[in-house]
PDB file of C-alpha atoms in Angstrom:
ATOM      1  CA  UNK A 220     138.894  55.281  48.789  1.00 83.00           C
ATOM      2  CA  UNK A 221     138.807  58.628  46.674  1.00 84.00           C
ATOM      3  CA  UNK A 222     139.971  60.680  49.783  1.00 89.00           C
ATOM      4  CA  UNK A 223     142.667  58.395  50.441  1.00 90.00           C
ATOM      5  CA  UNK A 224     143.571  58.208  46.757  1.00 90.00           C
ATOM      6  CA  UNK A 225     143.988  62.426  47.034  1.00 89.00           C
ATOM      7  CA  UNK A 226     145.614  62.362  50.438  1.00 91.00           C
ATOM      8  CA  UNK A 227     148.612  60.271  48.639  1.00 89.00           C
ATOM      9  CA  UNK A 228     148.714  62.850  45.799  1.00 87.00           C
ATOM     10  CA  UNK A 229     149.393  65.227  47.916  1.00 88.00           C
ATOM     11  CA  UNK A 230     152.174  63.309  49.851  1.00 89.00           C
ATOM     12  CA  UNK A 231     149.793  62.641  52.842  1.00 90.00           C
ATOM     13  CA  UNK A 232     152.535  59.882  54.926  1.00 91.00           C
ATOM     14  CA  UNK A 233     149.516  58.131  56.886  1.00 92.00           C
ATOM     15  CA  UNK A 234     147.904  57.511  53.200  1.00 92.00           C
ATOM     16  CA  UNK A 235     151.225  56.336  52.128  1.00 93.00           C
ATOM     17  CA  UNK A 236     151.769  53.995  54.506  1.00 94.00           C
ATOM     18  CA  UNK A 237     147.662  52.774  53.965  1.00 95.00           C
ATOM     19  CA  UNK A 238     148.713  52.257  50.575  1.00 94.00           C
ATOM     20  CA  UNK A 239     151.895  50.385  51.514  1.00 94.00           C
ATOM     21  CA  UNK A 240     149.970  48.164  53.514  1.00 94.00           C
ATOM     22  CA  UNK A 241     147.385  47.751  50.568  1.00 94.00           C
ATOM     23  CA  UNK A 242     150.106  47.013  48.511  1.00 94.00           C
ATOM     24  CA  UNK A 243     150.937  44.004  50.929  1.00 92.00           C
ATOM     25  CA  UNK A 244     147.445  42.210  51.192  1.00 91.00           C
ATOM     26  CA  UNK A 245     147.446  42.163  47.350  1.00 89.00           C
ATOM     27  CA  UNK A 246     151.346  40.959  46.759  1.00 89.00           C
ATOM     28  CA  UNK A 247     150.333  37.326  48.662  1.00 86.00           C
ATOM     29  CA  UNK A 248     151.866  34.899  47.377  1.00 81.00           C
ATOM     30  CA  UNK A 249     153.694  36.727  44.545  1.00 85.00           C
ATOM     31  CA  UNK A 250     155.731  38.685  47.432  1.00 88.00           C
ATOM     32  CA  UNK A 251     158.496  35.855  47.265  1.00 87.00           C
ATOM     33  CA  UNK A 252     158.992  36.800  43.985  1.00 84.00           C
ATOM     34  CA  UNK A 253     158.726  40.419  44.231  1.00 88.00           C
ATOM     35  CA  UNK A 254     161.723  40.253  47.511  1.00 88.00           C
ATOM     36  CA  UNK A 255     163.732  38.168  44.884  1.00 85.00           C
ATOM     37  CA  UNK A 256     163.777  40.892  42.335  1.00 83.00           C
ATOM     38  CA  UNK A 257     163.435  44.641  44.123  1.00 85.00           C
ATOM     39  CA  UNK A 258     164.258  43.043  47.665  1.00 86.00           C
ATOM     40  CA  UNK A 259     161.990  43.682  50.851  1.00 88.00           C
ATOM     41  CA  UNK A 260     161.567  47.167  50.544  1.00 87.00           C
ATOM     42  CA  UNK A 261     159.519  46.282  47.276  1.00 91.00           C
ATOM     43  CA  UNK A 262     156.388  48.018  48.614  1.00 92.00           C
ATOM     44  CA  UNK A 263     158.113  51.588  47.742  1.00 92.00           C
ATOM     45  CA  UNK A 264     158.991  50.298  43.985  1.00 90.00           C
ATOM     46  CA  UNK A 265     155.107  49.238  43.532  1.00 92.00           C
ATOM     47  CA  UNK A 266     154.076  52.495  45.205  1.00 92.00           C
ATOM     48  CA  UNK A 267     156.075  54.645  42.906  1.00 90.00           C
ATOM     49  CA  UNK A 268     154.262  53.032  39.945  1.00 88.00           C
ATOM     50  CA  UNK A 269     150.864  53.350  41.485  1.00 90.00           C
ATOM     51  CA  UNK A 270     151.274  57.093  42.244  1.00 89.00           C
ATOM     52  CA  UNK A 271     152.628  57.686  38.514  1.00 86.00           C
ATOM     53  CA  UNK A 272     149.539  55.147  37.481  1.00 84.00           C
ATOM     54  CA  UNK A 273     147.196  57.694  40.064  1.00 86.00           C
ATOM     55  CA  UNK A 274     148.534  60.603  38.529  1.00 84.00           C
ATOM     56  CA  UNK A 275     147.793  59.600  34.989  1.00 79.00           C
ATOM     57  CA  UNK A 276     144.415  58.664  35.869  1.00 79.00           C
ATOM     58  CA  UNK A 277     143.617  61.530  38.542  1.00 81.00           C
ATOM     59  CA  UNK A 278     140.833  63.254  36.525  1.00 79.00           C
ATOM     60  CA  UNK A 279     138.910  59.938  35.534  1.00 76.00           C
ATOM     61  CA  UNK A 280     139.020  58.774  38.918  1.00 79.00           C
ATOM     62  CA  UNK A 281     137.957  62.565  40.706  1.00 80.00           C
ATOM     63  CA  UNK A 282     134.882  62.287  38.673  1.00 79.00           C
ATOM     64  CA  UNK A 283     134.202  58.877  40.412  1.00 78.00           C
ATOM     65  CA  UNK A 284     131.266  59.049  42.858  1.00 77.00           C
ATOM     66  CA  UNK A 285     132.940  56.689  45.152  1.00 78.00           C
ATOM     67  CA  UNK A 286     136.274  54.375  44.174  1.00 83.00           C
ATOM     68  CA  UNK A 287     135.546  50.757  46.052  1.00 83.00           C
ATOM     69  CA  UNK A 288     138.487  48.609  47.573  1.00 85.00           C
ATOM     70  CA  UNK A 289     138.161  45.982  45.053  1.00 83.00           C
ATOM     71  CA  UNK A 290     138.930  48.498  42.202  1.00 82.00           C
ATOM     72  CA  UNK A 291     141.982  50.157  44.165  1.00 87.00           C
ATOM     73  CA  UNK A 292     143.305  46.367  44.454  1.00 87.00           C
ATOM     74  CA  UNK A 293     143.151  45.830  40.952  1.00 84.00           C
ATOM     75  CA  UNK A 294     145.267  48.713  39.682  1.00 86.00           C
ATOM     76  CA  UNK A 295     147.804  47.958  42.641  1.00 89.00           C
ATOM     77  CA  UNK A 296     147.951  43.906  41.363  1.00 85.00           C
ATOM     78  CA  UNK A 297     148.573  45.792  37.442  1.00 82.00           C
ATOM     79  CA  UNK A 298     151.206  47.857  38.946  1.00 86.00           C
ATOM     80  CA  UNK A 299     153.306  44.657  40.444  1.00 86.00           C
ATOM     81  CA  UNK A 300     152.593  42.554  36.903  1.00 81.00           C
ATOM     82  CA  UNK A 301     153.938  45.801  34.849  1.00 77.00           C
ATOM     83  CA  UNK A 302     156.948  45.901  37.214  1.00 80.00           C
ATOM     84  CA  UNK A 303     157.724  42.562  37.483  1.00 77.00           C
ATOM     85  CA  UNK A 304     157.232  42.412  33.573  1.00 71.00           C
ATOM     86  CA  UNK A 305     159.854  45.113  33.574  1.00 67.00           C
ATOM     87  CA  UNK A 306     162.553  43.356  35.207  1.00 56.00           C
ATOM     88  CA  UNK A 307     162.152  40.578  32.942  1.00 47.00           C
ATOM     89  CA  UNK A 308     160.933  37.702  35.504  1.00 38.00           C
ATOM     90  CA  UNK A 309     158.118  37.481  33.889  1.00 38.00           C
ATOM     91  CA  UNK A 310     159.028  36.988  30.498  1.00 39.00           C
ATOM     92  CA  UNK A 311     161.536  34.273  31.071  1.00 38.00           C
ATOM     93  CA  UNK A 312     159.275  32.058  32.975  1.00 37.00           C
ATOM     94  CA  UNK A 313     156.998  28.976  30.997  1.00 38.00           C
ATOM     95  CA  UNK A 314     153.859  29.131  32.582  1.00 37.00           C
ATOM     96  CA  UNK A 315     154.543  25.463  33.504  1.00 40.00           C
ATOM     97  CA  UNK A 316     157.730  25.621  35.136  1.00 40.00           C
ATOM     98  CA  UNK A 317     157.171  25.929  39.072  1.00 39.00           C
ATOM     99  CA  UNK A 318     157.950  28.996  41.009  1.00 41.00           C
ATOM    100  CA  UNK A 319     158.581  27.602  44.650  1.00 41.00           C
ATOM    101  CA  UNK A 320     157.418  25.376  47.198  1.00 42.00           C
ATOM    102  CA  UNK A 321     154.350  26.139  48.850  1.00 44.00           C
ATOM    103  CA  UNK A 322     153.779  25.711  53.005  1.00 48.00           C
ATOM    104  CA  UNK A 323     153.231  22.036  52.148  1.00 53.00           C
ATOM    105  CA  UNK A 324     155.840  21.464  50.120  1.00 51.00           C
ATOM    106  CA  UNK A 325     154.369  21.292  46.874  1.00 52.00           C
ATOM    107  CA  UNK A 326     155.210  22.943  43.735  1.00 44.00           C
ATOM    108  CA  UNK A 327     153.768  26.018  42.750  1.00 45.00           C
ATOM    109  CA  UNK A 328     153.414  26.826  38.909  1.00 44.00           C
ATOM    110  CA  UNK A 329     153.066  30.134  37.773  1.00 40.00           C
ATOM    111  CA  UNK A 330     149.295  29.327  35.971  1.00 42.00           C
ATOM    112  CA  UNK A 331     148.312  27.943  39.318  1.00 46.00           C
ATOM    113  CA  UNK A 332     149.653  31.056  41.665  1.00 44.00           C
ATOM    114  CA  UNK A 333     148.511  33.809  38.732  1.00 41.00           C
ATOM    115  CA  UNK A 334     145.882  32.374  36.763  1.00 44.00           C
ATOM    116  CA  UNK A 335     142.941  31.001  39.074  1.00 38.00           C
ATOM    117  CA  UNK A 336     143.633  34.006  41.074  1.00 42.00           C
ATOM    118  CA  UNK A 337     142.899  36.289  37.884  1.00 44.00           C
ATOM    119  CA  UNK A 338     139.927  34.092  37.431  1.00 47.00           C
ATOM    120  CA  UNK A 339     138.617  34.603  40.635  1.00 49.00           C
ATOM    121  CA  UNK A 340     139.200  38.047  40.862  1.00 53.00           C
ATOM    122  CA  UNK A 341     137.434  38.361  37.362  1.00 55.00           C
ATOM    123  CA  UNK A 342     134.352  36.812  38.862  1.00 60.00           C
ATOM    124  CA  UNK A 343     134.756  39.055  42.427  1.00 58.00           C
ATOM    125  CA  UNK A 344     135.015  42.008  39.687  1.00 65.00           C
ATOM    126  CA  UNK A 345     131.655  40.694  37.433  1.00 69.00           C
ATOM    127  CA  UNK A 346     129.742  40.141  40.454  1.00 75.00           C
ATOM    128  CA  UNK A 347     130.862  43.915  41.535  1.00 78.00           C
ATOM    129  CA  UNK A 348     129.421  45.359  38.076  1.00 82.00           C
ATOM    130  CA  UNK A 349     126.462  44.157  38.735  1.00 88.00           C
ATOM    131  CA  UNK A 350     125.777  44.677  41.689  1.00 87.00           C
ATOM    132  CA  UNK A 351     126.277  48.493  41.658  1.00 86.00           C
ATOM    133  CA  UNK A 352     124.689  48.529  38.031  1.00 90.00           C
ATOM    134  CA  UNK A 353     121.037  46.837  39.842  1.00 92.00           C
ATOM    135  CA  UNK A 354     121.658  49.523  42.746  1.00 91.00           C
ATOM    136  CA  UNK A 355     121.005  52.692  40.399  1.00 91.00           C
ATOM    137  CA  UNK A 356     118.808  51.224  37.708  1.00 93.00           C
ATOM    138  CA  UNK A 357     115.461  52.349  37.668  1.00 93.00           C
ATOM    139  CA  UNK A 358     112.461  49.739  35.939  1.00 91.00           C
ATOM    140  CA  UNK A 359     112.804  52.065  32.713  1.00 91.00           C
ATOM    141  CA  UNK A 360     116.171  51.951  32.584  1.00 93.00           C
ATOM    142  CA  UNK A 361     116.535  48.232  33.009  1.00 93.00           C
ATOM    143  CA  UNK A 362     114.079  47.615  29.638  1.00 92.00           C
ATOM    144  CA  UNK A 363     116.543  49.668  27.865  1.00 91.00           C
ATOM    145  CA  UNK A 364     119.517  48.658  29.192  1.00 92.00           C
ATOM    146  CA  UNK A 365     117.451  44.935  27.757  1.00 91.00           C
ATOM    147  CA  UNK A 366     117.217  46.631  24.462  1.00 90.00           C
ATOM    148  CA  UNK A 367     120.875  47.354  24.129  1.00 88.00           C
ATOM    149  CA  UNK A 368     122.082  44.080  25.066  1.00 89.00           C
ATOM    150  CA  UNK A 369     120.127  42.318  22.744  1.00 88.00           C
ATOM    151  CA  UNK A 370     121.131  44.834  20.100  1.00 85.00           C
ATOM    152  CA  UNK A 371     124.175  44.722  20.140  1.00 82.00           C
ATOM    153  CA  UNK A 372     124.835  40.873  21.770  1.00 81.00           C
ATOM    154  CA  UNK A 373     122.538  39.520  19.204  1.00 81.00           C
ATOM    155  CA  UNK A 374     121.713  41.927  16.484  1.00 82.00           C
ATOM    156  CA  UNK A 375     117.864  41.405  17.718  1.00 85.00           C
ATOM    157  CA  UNK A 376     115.671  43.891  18.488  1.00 84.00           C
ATOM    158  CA  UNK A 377     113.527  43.275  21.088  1.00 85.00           C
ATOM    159  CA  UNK A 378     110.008  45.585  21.687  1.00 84.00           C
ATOM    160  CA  UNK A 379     109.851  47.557  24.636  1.00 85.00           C
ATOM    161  CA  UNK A 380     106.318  48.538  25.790  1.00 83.00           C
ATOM    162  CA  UNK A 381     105.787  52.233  25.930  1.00 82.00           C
ATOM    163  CA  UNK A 382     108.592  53.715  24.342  1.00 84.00           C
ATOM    164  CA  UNK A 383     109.404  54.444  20.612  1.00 84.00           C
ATOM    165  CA  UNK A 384     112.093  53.279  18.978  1.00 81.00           C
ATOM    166  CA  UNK A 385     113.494  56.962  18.716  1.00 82.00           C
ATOM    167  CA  UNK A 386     112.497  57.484  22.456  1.00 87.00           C
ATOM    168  CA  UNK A 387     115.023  54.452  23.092  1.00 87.00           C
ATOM    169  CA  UNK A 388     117.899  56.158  21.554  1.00 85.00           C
ATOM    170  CA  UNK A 389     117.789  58.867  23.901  1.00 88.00           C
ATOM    171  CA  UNK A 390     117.272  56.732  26.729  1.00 90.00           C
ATOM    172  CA  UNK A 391     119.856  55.231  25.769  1.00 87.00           C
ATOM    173  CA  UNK A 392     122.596  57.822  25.664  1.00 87.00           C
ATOM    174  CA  UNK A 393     121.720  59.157  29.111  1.00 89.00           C
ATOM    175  CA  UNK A 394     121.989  55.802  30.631  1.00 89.00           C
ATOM    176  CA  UNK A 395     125.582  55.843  29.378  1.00 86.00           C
ATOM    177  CA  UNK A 396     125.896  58.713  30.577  1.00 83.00           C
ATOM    178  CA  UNK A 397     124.707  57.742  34.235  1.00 86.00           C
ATOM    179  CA  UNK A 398     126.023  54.217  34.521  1.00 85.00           C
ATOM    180  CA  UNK A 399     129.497  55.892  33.373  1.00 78.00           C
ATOM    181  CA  UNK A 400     128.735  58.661  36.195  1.00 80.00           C
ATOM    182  CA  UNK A 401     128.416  56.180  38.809  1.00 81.00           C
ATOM    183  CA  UNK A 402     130.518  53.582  38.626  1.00 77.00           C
ATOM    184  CA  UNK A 403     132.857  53.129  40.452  1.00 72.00           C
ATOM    185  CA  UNK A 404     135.524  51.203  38.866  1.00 68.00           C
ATOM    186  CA  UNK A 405     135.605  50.999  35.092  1.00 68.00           C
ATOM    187  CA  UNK A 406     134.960  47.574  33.473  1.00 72.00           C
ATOM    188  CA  UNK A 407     137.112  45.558  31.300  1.00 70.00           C
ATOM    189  CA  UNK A 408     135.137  43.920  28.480  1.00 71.00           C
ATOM    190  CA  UNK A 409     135.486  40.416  29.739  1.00 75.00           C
ATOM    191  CA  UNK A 410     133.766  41.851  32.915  1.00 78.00           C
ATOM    192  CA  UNK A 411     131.011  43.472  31.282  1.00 83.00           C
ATOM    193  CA  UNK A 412     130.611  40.621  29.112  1.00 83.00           C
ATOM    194  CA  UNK A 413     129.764  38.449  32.213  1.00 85.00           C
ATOM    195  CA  UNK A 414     127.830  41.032  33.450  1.00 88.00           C
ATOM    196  CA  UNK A 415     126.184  41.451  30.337  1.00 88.00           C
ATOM    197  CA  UNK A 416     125.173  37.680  30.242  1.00 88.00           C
ATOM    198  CA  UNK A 417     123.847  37.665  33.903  1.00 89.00           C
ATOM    199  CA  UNK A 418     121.840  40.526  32.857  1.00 92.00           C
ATOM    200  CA  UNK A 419     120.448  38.823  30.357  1.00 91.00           C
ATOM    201  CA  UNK A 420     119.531  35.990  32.369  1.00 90.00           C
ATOM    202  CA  UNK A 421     118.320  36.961  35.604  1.00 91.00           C
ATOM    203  CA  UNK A 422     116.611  40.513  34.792  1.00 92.00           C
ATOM    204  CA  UNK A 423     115.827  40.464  30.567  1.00 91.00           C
ATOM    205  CA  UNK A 424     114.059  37.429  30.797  1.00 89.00           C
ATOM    206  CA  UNK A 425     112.296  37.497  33.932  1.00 88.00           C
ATOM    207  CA  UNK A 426     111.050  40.910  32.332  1.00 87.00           C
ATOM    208  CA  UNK A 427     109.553  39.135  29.635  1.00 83.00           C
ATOM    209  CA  UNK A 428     112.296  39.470  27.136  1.00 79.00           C
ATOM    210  CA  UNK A 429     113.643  36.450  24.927  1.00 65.00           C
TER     211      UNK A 429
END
């Protein structure tokens, strides 16, 4: 995705129209509601937004070892909240008063059609993290990476065989440093914090950690 990402900095027209298409897949069913307010050319509003949202974040995202398609979705679904928020749909709807009729015929509200979708997404996004967290962690940096969770989840300190409390420190900082270089997407704290509690769960205490 980073090459694509470039190629519409630079006004590349096959990555625009990629992205328009992008834009698409993730409007679903909010594209009524987007047609009602910029009309059904709304793909070029979002896409203005995204490049200005691209631009901001060009140097974070160039030092990305690889952007997934799951990431690139998310910032295109903030893009269409922000706008919508902007031309003050948003704000004038209850979140229990229905949107529109779905292909059965049933009403829509706006917590159904936004919120389990945010939900699921969350999970799609937690289940991401750790997945490409497990892919680069070697055993040493998984006992740390134990350490700090406990720490700083629970204020316990938990003994890790083999390495000095001072040693852990520095472990520490350079597994920042290389879960930060790899990644890539960065994590909102609600998604590390389910990450953090899998973690806990399936690789802290299988290691012998409680």
């Amino acid at each position: 995705m980073k090459d694509k990402i470039v190629a519409l900095l630079e006004g590349d027209l096959q990555a625009k129209e990629f992205f328009l298409r992008e834009i698409k897949k993730v409007a679903g069913e909010m594209e009524p509601l987007l047609k009602a307010r910029l009309e059904d050319d709304y793909g070029e509003e979002i896409l203005s937004d995204l490049l200005l949202k691209l631009l901001i974040m060009k140097d974070a995202l160039l030092q990305k070892e690889k952007i997934n398609r799951s990431y690139l979705h998310k910032v295109i679904r903030s893009c269409i909240i922000d706008r919508l928020s902007r031309e003050g749909k948003l704000q004038t709807l209850s979140m229990d008063r229905p949107l529109w009729e779905d292909d059965e015929g049933e009403i829509r509200s706006f917590e159904e059609v936004f919120g389990v979708e945010e939900n699921r997404d969350l999970k799609i996004e937690a289940g991401t993290l750790f997945d490409e967290i497990m892919s680069f962690l070697s055993e040493k940096d998984r006992d740390v990476l134990c350490y700090y969770l406990y720490k700083e989840l629970y204020n316990k300190e938990v003994k890790v065989e083999g390495i000095s409390k001072g040693a852990l420190y520095k472990r520490w900082e350079r597994l920042k440093a290389k879960i930060n270089r790899k990644l890539s997407f960065v994590p909102t704290q609600e998604e590390f914090r389910l990450f953090a509690e899998r973690f806990l769960s399936e690789v802290c205490t299988k290691r012998g950690f409680k």
